[in-house]
PDB file of C-alpha atoms and ligand atoms in Angstrom:
ATOM      1  CA  UNK S   1     -24.949  17.143   3.020  1.00 88.00           C
ATOM      2  CA  UNK S   2     -22.941  18.012   6.115  1.00 92.00           C
ATOM      3  CA  UNK S   3     -25.836  16.773   8.251  1.00 94.00           C
ATOM      4  CA  UNK S   4     -25.919  13.395   6.465  1.00 95.00           C
ATOM      5  CA  UNK S   5     -22.164  12.957   6.826  1.00 95.00           C
ATOM      6  CA  UNK S   6     -22.337  13.964  10.482  1.00 95.00           C
ATOM      7  CA  UNK S   7     -24.970  11.286  11.048  1.00 95.00           C
ATOM      8  CA  UNK S   8     -22.900   8.607   9.320  1.00 95.00           C
ATOM      9  CA  UNK S   9     -19.917   9.542  11.465  1.00 95.00           C
ATOM     10  CA  UNK S  10     -21.915   9.622  14.712  1.00 95.00           C
ATOM     11  CA  UNK S  11     -23.640   6.310  14.092  1.00 96.00           C
ATOM     12  CA  UNK S  12     -20.318   4.777  13.206  1.00 95.00           C
ATOM     13  CA  UNK S  13     -18.955   5.994  16.499  1.00 94.00           C
ATOM     14  CA  UNK S  14     -21.871   4.446  18.413  1.00 94.00           C
ATOM     15  CA  UNK S  15     -21.169   1.124  16.729  1.00 94.00           C
ATOM     16  CA  UNK S  16     -17.520   1.496  17.704  1.00 92.00           C
ATOM     17  CA  UNK S  17     -18.460   2.389  21.277  1.00 90.00           C
ATOM     18  CA  UNK S  18     -20.570  -0.761  21.438  1.00 90.00           C
ATOM     19  CA  UNK S  19     -17.610  -2.851  20.291  1.00 88.00           C
ATOM     20  CA  UNK S  20     -15.222  -0.896  22.518  1.00 85.00           C
ATOM     21  CA  UNK S  21     -17.331  -1.551  25.639  1.00 84.00           C
ATOM     22  CA  UNK S  22     -17.263  -5.269  24.918  1.00 84.00           C
ATOM     23  CA  UNK S  23     -13.476  -5.247  24.570  1.00 82.00           C
ATOM     24  CA  UNK S  24     -12.721  -2.971  27.518  1.00 79.00           C
ATOM     25  CA  UNK S  25     -10.819  -5.668  29.380  1.00 76.00           C
ATOM     26  CA  UNK S  26      -8.469  -6.123  26.457  1.00 74.00           C
ATOM     27  CA  UNK S  27      -8.078  -2.396  25.885  1.00 74.00           C
ATOM     28  CA  UNK S  28      -7.359  -1.666  29.546  1.00 72.00           C
ATOM     29  CA  UNK S  29      -4.553  -4.213  29.458  1.00 75.00           C
ATOM     30  CA  UNK S  30      -2.559  -2.077  27.025  1.00 75.00           C
ATOM     31  CA  UNK S  31       0.374  -1.146  29.234  1.00 78.00           C
ATOM     32  CA  UNK S  32       3.039   0.218  26.988  1.00 82.00           C
ATOM     33  CA  UNK S  33       2.032   2.657  24.320  1.00 88.00           C
ATOM     34  CA  UNK S  34       2.956   1.915  21.658  1.00 93.00           C
ATOM     35  CA  UNK S  35       3.417  -1.822  22.013  1.00 92.00           C
ATOM     36  CA  UNK S  36       6.135  -1.802  19.335  1.00 95.00           C
ATOM     37  CA  UNK S  37       8.751   0.976  19.067  1.00 96.00           C
ATOM     38  CA  UNK S  38       7.553   1.704  15.551  1.00 97.00           C
ATOM     39  CA  UNK S  39       6.321   4.752  13.707  1.00 98.00           C
ATOM     40  CA  UNK S  40       4.810   4.469  10.242  1.00 98.00           C
ATOM     41  CA  UNK S  41       4.668   7.465   7.945  1.00 98.00           C
ATOM     42  CA  UNK S  42       2.067   6.846   5.289  1.00 98.00           C
ATOM     43  CA  UNK S  43      -0.267   8.530   2.829  1.00 98.00           C
ATOM     44  CA  UNK S  44      -3.733   9.845   3.669  1.00 98.00           C
ATOM     45  CA  UNK S  45      -5.208   7.626   0.946  1.00 98.00           C
ATOM     46  CA  UNK S  46      -8.404   6.118   2.421  1.00 97.00           C
ATOM     47  CA  UNK S  47      -7.539   2.668   1.055  1.00 97.00           C
ATOM     48  CA  UNK S  48      -4.736   2.394   3.587  1.00 98.00           C
ATOM     49  CA  UNK S  49      -5.632   0.978   6.980  1.00 98.00           C
ATOM     50  CA  UNK S  50      -2.392   0.344   8.863  1.00 97.00           C
ATOM     51  CA  UNK S  51      -3.907  -1.820  11.600  1.00 95.00           C
ATOM     52  CA  UNK S  52      -5.572  -4.016   8.984  1.00 96.00           C
ATOM     53  CA  UNK S  53      -2.585  -4.196   6.631  1.00 96.00           C
ATOM     54  CA  UNK S  54      -0.218  -5.403   9.355  1.00 96.00           C
ATOM     55  CA  UNK S  55      -2.838  -6.902  11.659  1.00 94.00           C
ATOM     56  CA  UNK S  56      -1.905  -4.534  14.454  1.00 93.00           C
ATOM     57  CA  UNK S  57      -4.125  -3.914  17.434  1.00 89.00           C
ATOM     58  CA  UNK S  58      -5.118  -0.694  19.080  1.00 89.00           C
ATOM     59  CA  UNK S  59      -2.072   0.903  20.660  1.00 90.00           C
ATOM     60  CA  UNK S  60       0.513  -1.117  18.748  1.00 93.00           C
ATOM     61  CA  UNK S  61       2.268   1.537  16.634  1.00 96.00           C
ATOM     62  CA  UNK S  62       2.336   5.240  15.864  1.00 97.00           C
ATOM     63  CA  UNK S  63       1.008   6.325  12.485  1.00 98.00           C
ATOM     64  CA  UNK S  64       1.627   9.670  10.806  1.00 98.00           C
ATOM     65  CA  UNK S  65      -0.259  10.493   7.645  1.00 98.00           C
ATOM     66  CA  UNK S  66      -0.251  13.173   5.015  1.00 98.00           C
ATOM     67  CA  UNK S  67      -0.733  13.453   1.255  1.00 98.00           C
ATOM     68  CA  UNK S  68       2.084  11.420  -0.269  1.00 98.00           C
ATOM     69  CA  UNK S  69       3.754  10.203   2.970  1.00 98.00           C
ATOM     70  CA  UNK S  70       6.097  13.169   2.829  1.00 98.00           C
ATOM     71  CA  UNK S  71       8.758  14.309   5.213  1.00 97.00           C
ATOM     72  CA  UNK S  72       7.768  17.773   6.486  1.00 96.00           C
ATOM     73  CA  UNK S  73       8.734  19.943   9.398  1.00 96.00           C
ATOM     74  CA  UNK S  74       5.620  18.805  11.221  1.00 97.00           C
ATOM     75  CA  UNK S  75       6.466  15.150  10.555  1.00 98.00           C
ATOM     76  CA  UNK S  76       9.911  15.817  12.027  1.00 97.00           C
ATOM     77  CA  UNK S  77       8.246  17.435  15.060  1.00 97.00           C
ATOM     78  CA  UNK S  78       6.078  14.352  15.688  1.00 98.00           C
ATOM     79  CA  UNK S  79       8.907  11.898  15.075  1.00 98.00           C
ATOM     80  CA  UNK S  80      11.259  13.582  17.519  1.00 97.00           C
ATOM     81  CA  UNK S  81       8.459  13.713  20.098  1.00 97.00           C
ATOM     82  CA  UNK S  82       7.827  10.011  19.561  1.00 97.00           C
ATOM     83  CA  UNK S  83      11.523   9.170  19.876  1.00 97.00           C
ATOM     84  CA  UNK S  84      12.026  11.209  23.034  1.00 96.00           C
ATOM     85  CA  UNK S  85       8.812  10.336  24.822  1.00 96.00           C
ATOM     86  CA  UNK S  86       8.090   6.838  23.514  1.00 95.00           C
ATOM     87  CA  UNK S  87      11.519   5.540  22.574  1.00 95.00           C
ATOM     88  CA  UNK S  88      10.665   4.886  18.937  1.00 97.00           C
ATOM     89  CA  UNK S  89      13.458   2.925  17.257  1.00 96.00           C
ATOM     90  CA  UNK S  90      12.065   2.039  13.846  1.00 97.00           C
ATOM     91  CA  UNK S  91      10.522   4.360  11.256  1.00 98.00           C
ATOM     92  CA  UNK S  92       8.845   3.067   8.122  1.00 98.00           C
ATOM     93  CA  UNK S  93       7.892   5.210   5.137  1.00 98.00           C
ATOM     94  CA  UNK S  94       4.953   3.327   3.659  1.00 98.00           C
ATOM     95  CA  UNK S  95       4.249   4.582   0.155  1.00 98.00           C
ATOM     96  CA  UNK S  96       1.671   2.996  -2.062  1.00 97.00           C
ATOM     97  CA  UNK S  97       0.879   2.251  -5.681  1.00 95.00           C
ATOM     98  CA  UNK S  98      -1.693   4.384  -7.482  1.00 95.00           C
ATOM     99  CA  UNK S  99      -0.936   7.376  -5.257  1.00 96.00           C
ATOM    100  CA  UNK S 100      -3.081  10.426  -6.025  1.00 96.00           C
ATOM    101  CA  UNK S 101      -0.003  12.640  -5.658  1.00 97.00           C
ATOM    102  CA  UNK S 102       1.324  11.224  -8.942  1.00 96.00           C
ATOM    103  CA  UNK S 103      -1.823  12.326 -10.751  1.00 96.00           C
ATOM    104  CA  UNK S 104      -1.743  16.041 -10.072  1.00 95.00           C
ATOM    105  CA  UNK S 105      -1.562  18.256 -13.116  1.00 95.00           C
ATOM    106  CA  UNK S 106      -0.544  21.601 -11.661  1.00 95.00           C
ATOM    107  CA  UNK S 107      -1.982  23.588 -14.584  1.00 95.00           C
ATOM    108  CA  UNK S 108      -5.397  21.986 -14.126  1.00 94.00           C
ATOM    109  CA  UNK S 109      -5.022  22.207 -10.383  1.00 92.00           C
ATOM    110  CA  UNK S 110      -4.374  25.925 -10.552  1.00 94.00           C
ATOM    111  CA  UNK S 111      -7.674  26.473 -12.385  1.00 94.00           C
ATOM    112  CA  UNK S 112      -9.566  24.922  -9.478  1.00 95.00           C
ATOM    113  CA  UNK S 113      -7.880  26.957  -6.761  1.00 96.00           C
ATOM    114  CA  UNK S 114      -9.412  30.162  -5.426  1.00 95.00           C
ATOM    115  CA  UNK S 115      -7.678  33.306  -6.677  1.00 94.00           C
ATOM    116  CA  UNK S 116      -7.283  34.438  -3.075  1.00 94.00           C
ATOM    117  CA  UNK S 117      -5.286  31.328  -2.275  1.00 95.00           C
ATOM    118  CA  UNK S 118      -3.109  31.685  -5.366  1.00 95.00           C
ATOM    119  CA  UNK S 119      -2.337  35.299  -4.653  1.00 94.00           C
ATOM    120  CA  UNK S 120      -1.420  34.380  -1.100  1.00 95.00           C
ATOM    121  CA  UNK S 121       1.366  32.260  -2.623  1.00 94.00           C
ATOM    122  CA  UNK S 122       2.451  34.840  -5.161  1.00 94.00           C
ATOM    123  CA  UNK S 123       1.075  37.856  -7.002  1.00 93.00           C
ATOM    124  CA  UNK S 124       3.014  36.891 -10.092  1.00 93.00           C
ATOM    125  CA  UNK S 125       1.007  34.649 -12.452  1.00 91.00           C
ATOM    126  CA  UNK S 126       4.170  33.126 -13.920  1.00 92.00           C
ATOM    127  CA  UNK S 127       5.315  31.996 -10.506  1.00 94.00           C
ATOM    128  CA  UNK S 128       2.111  30.119  -9.749  1.00 94.00           C
ATOM    129  CA  UNK S 129       3.266  26.711 -10.977  1.00 96.00           C
ATOM    130  CA  UNK S 130       6.648  26.651  -9.190  1.00 96.00           C
ATOM    131  CA  UNK S 131       5.006  27.961  -6.016  1.00 96.00           C
ATOM    132  CA  UNK S 132       2.250  25.356  -6.233  1.00 96.00           C
ATOM    133  CA  UNK S 133       4.832  22.647  -6.808  1.00 96.00           C
ATOM    134  CA  UNK S 134       6.761  23.574  -3.720  1.00 95.00           C
ATOM    135  CA  UNK S 135       3.570  23.972  -1.672  1.00 96.00           C
ATOM    136  CA  UNK S 136       1.750  20.755  -2.609  1.00 96.00           C
ATOM    137  CA  UNK S 137       4.862  18.694  -3.445  1.00 97.00           C
ATOM    138  CA  UNK S 138       3.355  16.370  -6.052  1.00 97.00           C
ATOM    139  CA  UNK S 139       5.634  13.620  -7.385  1.00 97.00           C
ATOM    140  CA  UNK S 140       5.632  11.314 -10.369  1.00 96.00           C
ATOM    141  CA  UNK S 141       7.095   8.117  -9.015  1.00 96.00           C
ATOM    142  CA  UNK S 142       6.075   6.267  -5.861  1.00 97.00           C
ATOM    143  CA  UNK S 143       9.343   4.347  -5.505  1.00 97.00           C
ATOM    144  CA  UNK S 144      11.554   7.368  -6.035  1.00 97.00           C
ATOM    145  CA  UNK S 145       9.383   9.230  -3.550  1.00 98.00           C
ATOM    146  CA  UNK S 146       9.893   6.585  -0.851  1.00 98.00           C
ATOM    147  CA  UNK S 147      13.652   6.771  -1.434  1.00 98.00           C
ATOM    148  CA  UNK S 148      13.608  10.565  -1.208  1.00 97.00           C
ATOM    149  CA  UNK S 149      11.591  10.609   1.993  1.00 98.00           C
ATOM    150  CA  UNK S 150      13.924   8.058   3.579  1.00 98.00           C
ATOM    151  CA  UNK S 151      16.865  10.193   2.547  1.00 97.00           C
ATOM    152  CA  UNK S 152      15.295  13.256   4.173  1.00 97.00           C
ATOM    153  CA  UNK S 153      14.525  11.311   7.325  1.00 97.00           C
ATOM    154  CA  UNK S 154      18.142  10.139   7.541  1.00 95.00           C
ATOM    155  CA  UNK S 155      18.879  13.455   9.225  1.00 94.00           C
ATOM    156  CA  UNK S 156      17.203  12.049  12.336  1.00 96.00           C
ATOM    157  CA  UNK S 157      20.083   9.573  12.571  1.00 94.00           C
ATOM    158  CA  UNK S 158      22.429  12.476  13.192  1.00 94.00           C
ATOM    159  CA  UNK S 159      20.668  13.017  16.524  1.00 93.00           C
ATOM    160  CA  UNK S 160      19.511   9.461  17.144  1.00 96.00           C
ATOM    161  CA  UNK S 161      21.941   7.103  15.368  1.00 95.00           C
ATOM    162  CA  UNK S 162      20.225   3.984  16.705  1.00 95.00           C
ATOM    163  CA  UNK S 163      16.990   4.836  14.871  1.00 96.00           C
ATOM    164  CA  UNK S 164      16.363   2.630  11.874  1.00 96.00           C
ATOM    165  CA  UNK S 165      14.653   4.129   8.865  1.00 97.00           C
ATOM    166  CA  UNK S 166      13.152   1.951   6.204  1.00 97.00           C
ATOM    167  CA  UNK S 167      10.403   1.896   3.614  1.00 98.00           C
ATOM    168  CA  UNK S 168       7.670  -0.244   2.147  1.00 98.00           C
ATOM    169  CA  UNK S 169       5.470  -0.091  -0.897  1.00 97.00           C
ATOM    170  CA  UNK S 170       1.846  -1.032  -0.426  1.00 96.00           C
ATOM    171  CA  UNK S 171      -0.252  -2.326  -3.287  1.00 93.00           C
ATOM    172  CA  UNK S 172      -3.802  -1.058  -2.809  1.00 93.00           C
ATOM    173  CA  UNK S 173      -5.094  -3.647  -5.270  1.00 88.00           C
ATOM    174  CA  UNK S 174      -3.712  -6.765  -3.586  1.00 86.00           C
ATOM    175  CA  UNK S 175      -3.204  -5.741   0.041  1.00 91.00           C
ATOM    176  CA  UNK S 176       0.463  -6.770  -0.194  1.00 91.00           C
ATOM    177  CA  UNK S 177       3.265  -4.661   1.261  1.00 95.00           C
ATOM    178  CA  UNK S 178       6.636  -4.968  -0.479  1.00 95.00           C
ATOM    179  CA  UNK S 179       9.641  -4.556   1.759  1.00 94.00           C
ATOM    180  CA  UNK S 180      12.280  -1.950   1.031  1.00 95.00           C
ATOM    181  CA  UNK S 181      15.011  -4.524   0.464  1.00 92.00           C
ATOM    182  CA  UNK S 182      12.994  -5.805  -2.479  1.00 90.00           C
ATOM    183  CA  UNK S 183      12.057  -2.465  -4.003  1.00 92.00           C
ATOM    184  CA  UNK S 184      15.094  -0.285  -3.416  1.00 93.00           C
ATOM    185  CA  UNK S 185      17.007  -1.740  -6.348  1.00 93.00           C
ATOM    186  CA  UNK S 186      14.329  -0.636  -8.805  1.00 95.00           C
ATOM    187  CA  UNK S 187      15.193   2.803  -9.992  1.00 93.00           C
ATOM    188  CA  UNK S 188      11.593   3.809 -10.550  1.00 94.00           C
ATOM    189  CA  UNK S 189       8.012   2.590 -10.560  1.00 93.00           C
ATOM    190  CA  UNK S 190       8.183   1.635 -14.236  1.00 93.00           C
ATOM    191  CA  UNK S 191      11.043  -0.730 -13.558  1.00 93.00           C
ATOM    192  CA  UNK S 192       9.095  -2.151 -10.591  1.00 92.00           C
ATOM    193  CA  UNK S 193       6.073  -2.748 -12.831  1.00 89.00           C
ATOM    194  CA  UNK S 194       8.237  -4.464 -15.424  1.00 91.00           C
ATOM    195  CA  UNK S 195       9.446  -6.902 -12.777  1.00 91.00           C
ATOM    196  CA  UNK S 196       6.114  -7.177 -11.008  1.00 87.00           C
ATOM    197  CA  UNK S 197       5.601 -10.837 -11.843  1.00 84.00           C
ATOM    198  CA  UNK S 198       8.990 -11.821 -10.452  1.00 87.00           C
ATOM    199  CA  UNK S 199       8.331  -9.801  -7.327  1.00 88.00           C
ATOM    200  CA  UNK S 200       4.970 -11.521  -6.918  1.00 85.00           C
ATOM    201  CA  UNK S 201       6.656 -14.887  -7.399  1.00 84.00           C
ATOM    202  CA  UNK S 202       9.015 -14.039  -4.558  1.00 86.00           C
ATOM    203  CA  UNK S 203       6.054 -12.973  -2.437  1.00 86.00           C
ATOM    204  CA  UNK S 204       4.338 -16.239  -3.187  1.00 82.00           C
ATOM    205  CA  UNK S 205       7.350 -18.178  -1.900  1.00 84.00           C
ATOM    206  CA  UNK S 206       7.410 -16.067   1.237  1.00 85.00           C
ATOM    207  CA  UNK S 207       3.707 -16.629   1.689  1.00 84.00           C
ATOM    208  CA  UNK S 208       4.095 -20.388   1.331  1.00 81.00           C
ATOM    209  CA  UNK S 209       6.849 -20.309   3.977  1.00 83.00           C
ATOM    210  CA  UNK S 210       4.509 -18.334   6.206  1.00 85.00           C
ATOM    211  CA  UNK S 211       1.750 -20.916   5.802  1.00 82.00           C
ATOM    212  CA  UNK S 212       4.156 -23.741   6.604  1.00 79.00           C
ATOM    213  CA  UNK S 213       5.413 -21.840   9.623  1.00 81.00           C
ATOM    214  CA  UNK S 214       1.994 -21.246  11.154  1.00 78.00           C
ATOM    215  CA  UNK S 215       0.900 -24.864  10.988  1.00 66.00           C
ATOM    216  CA  UNK S 216       2.257 -27.131   8.303  1.00 59.00           C
ATOM    217  CA  UNK S 217       0.085 -30.171   8.926  1.00 55.00           C
ATOM    218  CA  UNK S 218      -3.257 -28.616   9.601  1.00 50.00           C
ATOM    219  CA  UNK S 219      -3.544 -26.566   6.481  1.00 54.00           C
ATOM    220  CA  UNK S 220      -5.773 -27.889   3.778  1.00 52.00           C
ATOM    221  CA  UNK S 221      -6.071 -25.585   0.862  1.00 53.00           C
ATOM    222  CA  UNK S 222      -9.580 -25.844  -0.424  1.00 50.00           C
ATOM    223  CA  UNK S 223      -9.502 -25.299  -4.150  1.00 50.00           C
ATOM    224  CA  UNK S 224     -13.123 -26.170  -4.553  1.00 51.00           C
ATOM    225  CA  UNK S 225     -13.657 -23.029  -6.607  1.00 50.00           C
ATOM    226  CA  UNK S 226     -12.949 -23.968 -10.181  1.00 44.00           C
ATOM    227  CA  UNK S 227      -9.318 -23.084 -10.558  1.00 45.00           C
ATOM    228  CA  UNK S 228      -8.586 -26.001 -12.837  1.00 40.00           C
ATOM    229  CA  UNK S 229      -7.490 -23.700 -15.602  1.00 38.00           C
ATOM    230  CA  UNK S 230      -5.243 -21.650 -13.362  1.00 43.00           C
ATOM    231  CA  UNK S 231      -1.576 -21.769 -14.080  1.00 45.00           C
ATOM    232  CA  UNK S 232       0.980 -21.255 -11.398  1.00 46.00           C
ATOM    233  CA  UNK S 233       2.902 -18.034 -11.378  1.00 47.00           C
ATOM    234  CA  UNK S 234       6.249 -19.649 -12.124  1.00 46.00           C
ATOM    235  CA  UNK S 235       4.803 -21.537 -15.029  1.00 49.00           C
ATOM    236  CA  UNK S 236       3.251 -18.344 -16.249  1.00 44.00           C
ATOM    237  CA  UNK S 237       6.549 -16.513 -16.074  1.00 42.00           C
ATOM    238  CA  UNK S 238       8.311 -19.347 -17.896  1.00 46.00           C
ATOM    239  CA  UNK S 239       5.665 -19.455 -20.584  1.00 44.00           C
ATOM    240  CA  UNK S 240       5.728 -15.714 -21.056  1.00 41.00           C
ATOM    241  CA  UNK S 241       9.501 -15.896 -21.330  1.00 40.00           C
ATOM    242  CA  UNK S 242       9.336 -18.474 -24.082  1.00 43.00           C
ATOM    243  CA  UNK S 243       6.659 -16.517 -25.877  1.00 43.00           C
ATOM    244  CA  UNK S 244       8.659 -13.319 -25.750  1.00 41.00           C
ATOM    245  CA  UNK S 245      12.219 -14.516 -26.077  1.00 39.00           C
ATOM    246  CA  UNK S 246      13.226 -11.559 -28.168  1.00 39.00           C
ATOM    247  CA  UNK S 247      11.633  -9.165 -25.705  1.00 42.00           C
ATOM    248  CA  UNK S 248      12.818  -8.359 -22.224  1.00 40.00           C
ATOM    249  CA  UNK S 249      10.763 -11.289 -20.841  1.00 39.00           C
ATOM    250  CA  UNK S 250       8.929  -8.851 -18.650  1.00 45.00           C
ATOM    251  CA  UNK S 251       5.458  -7.533 -18.835  1.00 48.00           C
ATOM    252  CA  UNK S 252       5.444  -3.806 -19.429  1.00 52.00           C
ATOM    253  CA  UNK S 253       2.987  -1.248 -18.134  1.00 55.00           C
ATOM    254  CA  UNK S 254       1.696  -0.858 -21.678  1.00 60.00           C
ATOM    255  CA  UNK S 255       0.985  -4.583 -21.800  1.00 55.00           C
ATOM    256  CA  UNK S 256      -0.705  -4.457 -18.406  1.00 55.00           C
ATOM    257  CA  UNK S 257      -2.843  -1.536 -19.553  1.00 61.00           C
ATOM    258  CA  UNK S 258      -3.578  -3.461 -22.727  1.00 60.00           C
ATOM    259  CA  UNK S 259      -4.721  -6.398 -20.594  1.00 52.00           C
ATOM    260  CA  UNK S 260      -7.001  -4.135 -18.631  1.00 51.00           C
ATOM    261  CA  UNK S 261      -8.475  -2.802 -21.878  1.00 59.00           C
ATOM    262  CA  UNK S 262      -8.983  -6.355 -23.093  1.00 52.00           C
ATOM    263  CA  UNK S 263     -10.721  -7.145 -19.858  1.00 48.00           C
ATOM    264  CA  UNK S 264     -13.133  -4.339 -20.524  1.00 52.00           C
ATOM    265  CA  UNK S 265     -13.781  -5.304 -24.123  1.00 53.00           C
ATOM    266  CA  UNK S 266     -13.343  -9.027 -24.088  1.00 46.00           C
ATOM    267  CA  UNK S 267     -14.444 -11.675 -21.653  1.00 43.00           C
ATOM    268  CA  UNK S 268     -11.297 -13.762 -21.975  1.00 39.00           C
ATOM    269  CA  UNK S 269      -7.873 -12.582 -20.989  1.00 36.00           C
ATOM    270  CA  UNK S 270      -4.914 -13.257 -18.703  1.00 41.00           C
ATOM    271  CA  UNK S 271      -4.479 -11.090 -15.662  1.00 40.00           C
ATOM    272  CA  UNK S 272      -2.404 -11.410 -12.521  1.00 42.00           C
ATOM    273  CA  UNK S 273      -4.880 -12.016  -9.760  1.00 43.00           C
ATOM    274  CA  UNK S 274      -5.054 -12.747  -6.058  1.00 44.00           C
ATOM    275  CA  UNK S 275      -7.384 -15.574  -5.160  1.00 45.00           C
ATOM    276  CA  UNK S 276      -8.691 -16.204  -1.701  1.00 42.00           C
ATOM    277  CA  UNK S 277      -8.797 -19.959  -1.186  1.00 43.00           C
ATOM    278  CA  UNK S 278     -10.457 -21.318   1.891  1.00 40.00           C
ATOM    279  CA  UNK S 279      -7.932 -22.699   4.332  1.00 40.00           C
ATOM    280  CA  UNK S 280      -8.856 -25.158   7.031  1.00 37.00           C
ATOM    281  CA  UNK S 281      -6.953 -24.420  10.208  1.00 35.00           C
ATOM    282  CA  UNK S 282      -7.604 -26.217  13.486  1.00 37.00           C
ATOM    283  CA  UNK S 283     -11.097 -26.892  12.316  1.00 35.00           C
ATOM    284  CA  UNK S 284     -11.787 -23.204  11.788  1.00 36.00           C
ATOM    285  CA  UNK S 285     -12.204 -21.864   8.312  1.00 36.00           C
ATOM    286  CA  UNK S 286     -10.100 -18.794   7.729  1.00 36.00           C
ATOM    287  CA  UNK S 287      -9.365 -16.935   4.543  1.00 39.00           C
ATOM    288  CA  UNK S 288      -5.799 -16.369   3.501  1.00 40.00           C
ATOM    289  CA  UNK S 289      -4.963 -14.889   0.142  1.00 41.00           C
ATOM    290  CA  UNK S 290      -2.854 -16.929  -2.238  1.00 42.00           C
ATOM    291  CA  UNK S 291      -0.971 -15.295  -5.016  1.00 40.00           C
ATOM    292  CA  UNK S 292      -1.373 -16.879  -8.376  1.00 35.00           C
ATOM    293  CA  UNK S 293      -1.767 -16.059 -11.980  1.00 36.00           C
ATOM    294  CA  UNK S 294      -4.898 -17.222 -13.598  1.00 38.00           C
ATOM    295  CA  UNK S 295      -5.897 -17.940 -17.101  1.00 35.00           C
ATOM    296  CA  UNK S 296      -9.590 -18.333 -17.292  1.00 33.00           C
ATOM    297  CA  UNK S 297     -12.717 -16.868 -18.721  1.00 37.00           C
ATOM    298  CA  UNK S 298     -13.645 -13.761 -16.880  1.00 38.00           C
ATOM    299  CA  UNK S 299     -17.222 -12.701 -17.015  1.00 37.00           C
ATOM    300  CA  UNK S 300     -17.428  -8.955 -16.777  1.00 38.00           C
ATOM    301  CA  UNK S 301     -20.914  -9.328 -15.327  1.00 41.00           C
ATOM    302  CA  UNK S 302     -19.803 -11.559 -12.500  1.00 41.00           C
ATOM    303  CA  UNK S 303     -16.757  -9.357 -11.820  1.00 40.00           C
ATOM    304  CA  UNK S 304     -19.056  -6.401 -11.428  1.00 41.00           C
ATOM    305  CA  UNK S 305     -21.338  -8.101  -8.969  1.00 36.00           C
TER     306      UNK S 305
HETATM  307 ZN1   ZN C 401      -1.188   8.394  -1.735  1.00 61.31          ZN
END
């Protein structure tokens, strides 16, 4: 097993070296490291690729990672180094949805840990769970966690008051990062989920502005894929409001889970979805995601392909 993995890693590195050699000119032109005075503290989740998410290049920003994007003594060590040596001015705690740290059951976890490790924490069986909690620091809520980590990091401002500390919430299913100003008012992840459609609607407006900004006249959205049955997000929200006037007008997590179940059992349902329309730009076809809500037949078979 280790041999196979080693081979995958080595071959990957040769492919990278090949690419690297071709881009040496560009790489050698990196003068200031990092290009932006930014440090991002994020989770070790393998679905997070900072350079891809923000379209950064090699050398653009510092990235610190650990399980759950947590403030630790070692994170503080690296941040202060980065501030002193590289003049970092902006720190972002990038949490993400579906974080594995919210799915840790300490009782089950304990069963999987070697006795030697457990007894290194404590000899007392009854102290295992509290000790494990303080060692692994699992949490239940991604939004509350971001707020807590920001709060802990605020101590840096005592030494470096000009340092800005902010947060973001990354959605591993859509590739969208929600800015702190938009998430901080939600007291927890449940409340965020309940307002998810409104938040997406806001994102859609921002995205439209972005498209207009990059080149208003040259963009032709190619809707050649059959989206004729799609309904726009705003319309969807309005319709769901009229359907659920006596409810809170919001889609709850239970309803979302219900939708997912329906998707598994039924080939027709309504789910929030990100489509990737083709966009013509200066004669070059690029792909830019467009947020929308769709109402169409979904073939489980074709989804699985
Ligand atoms: Zn995570």
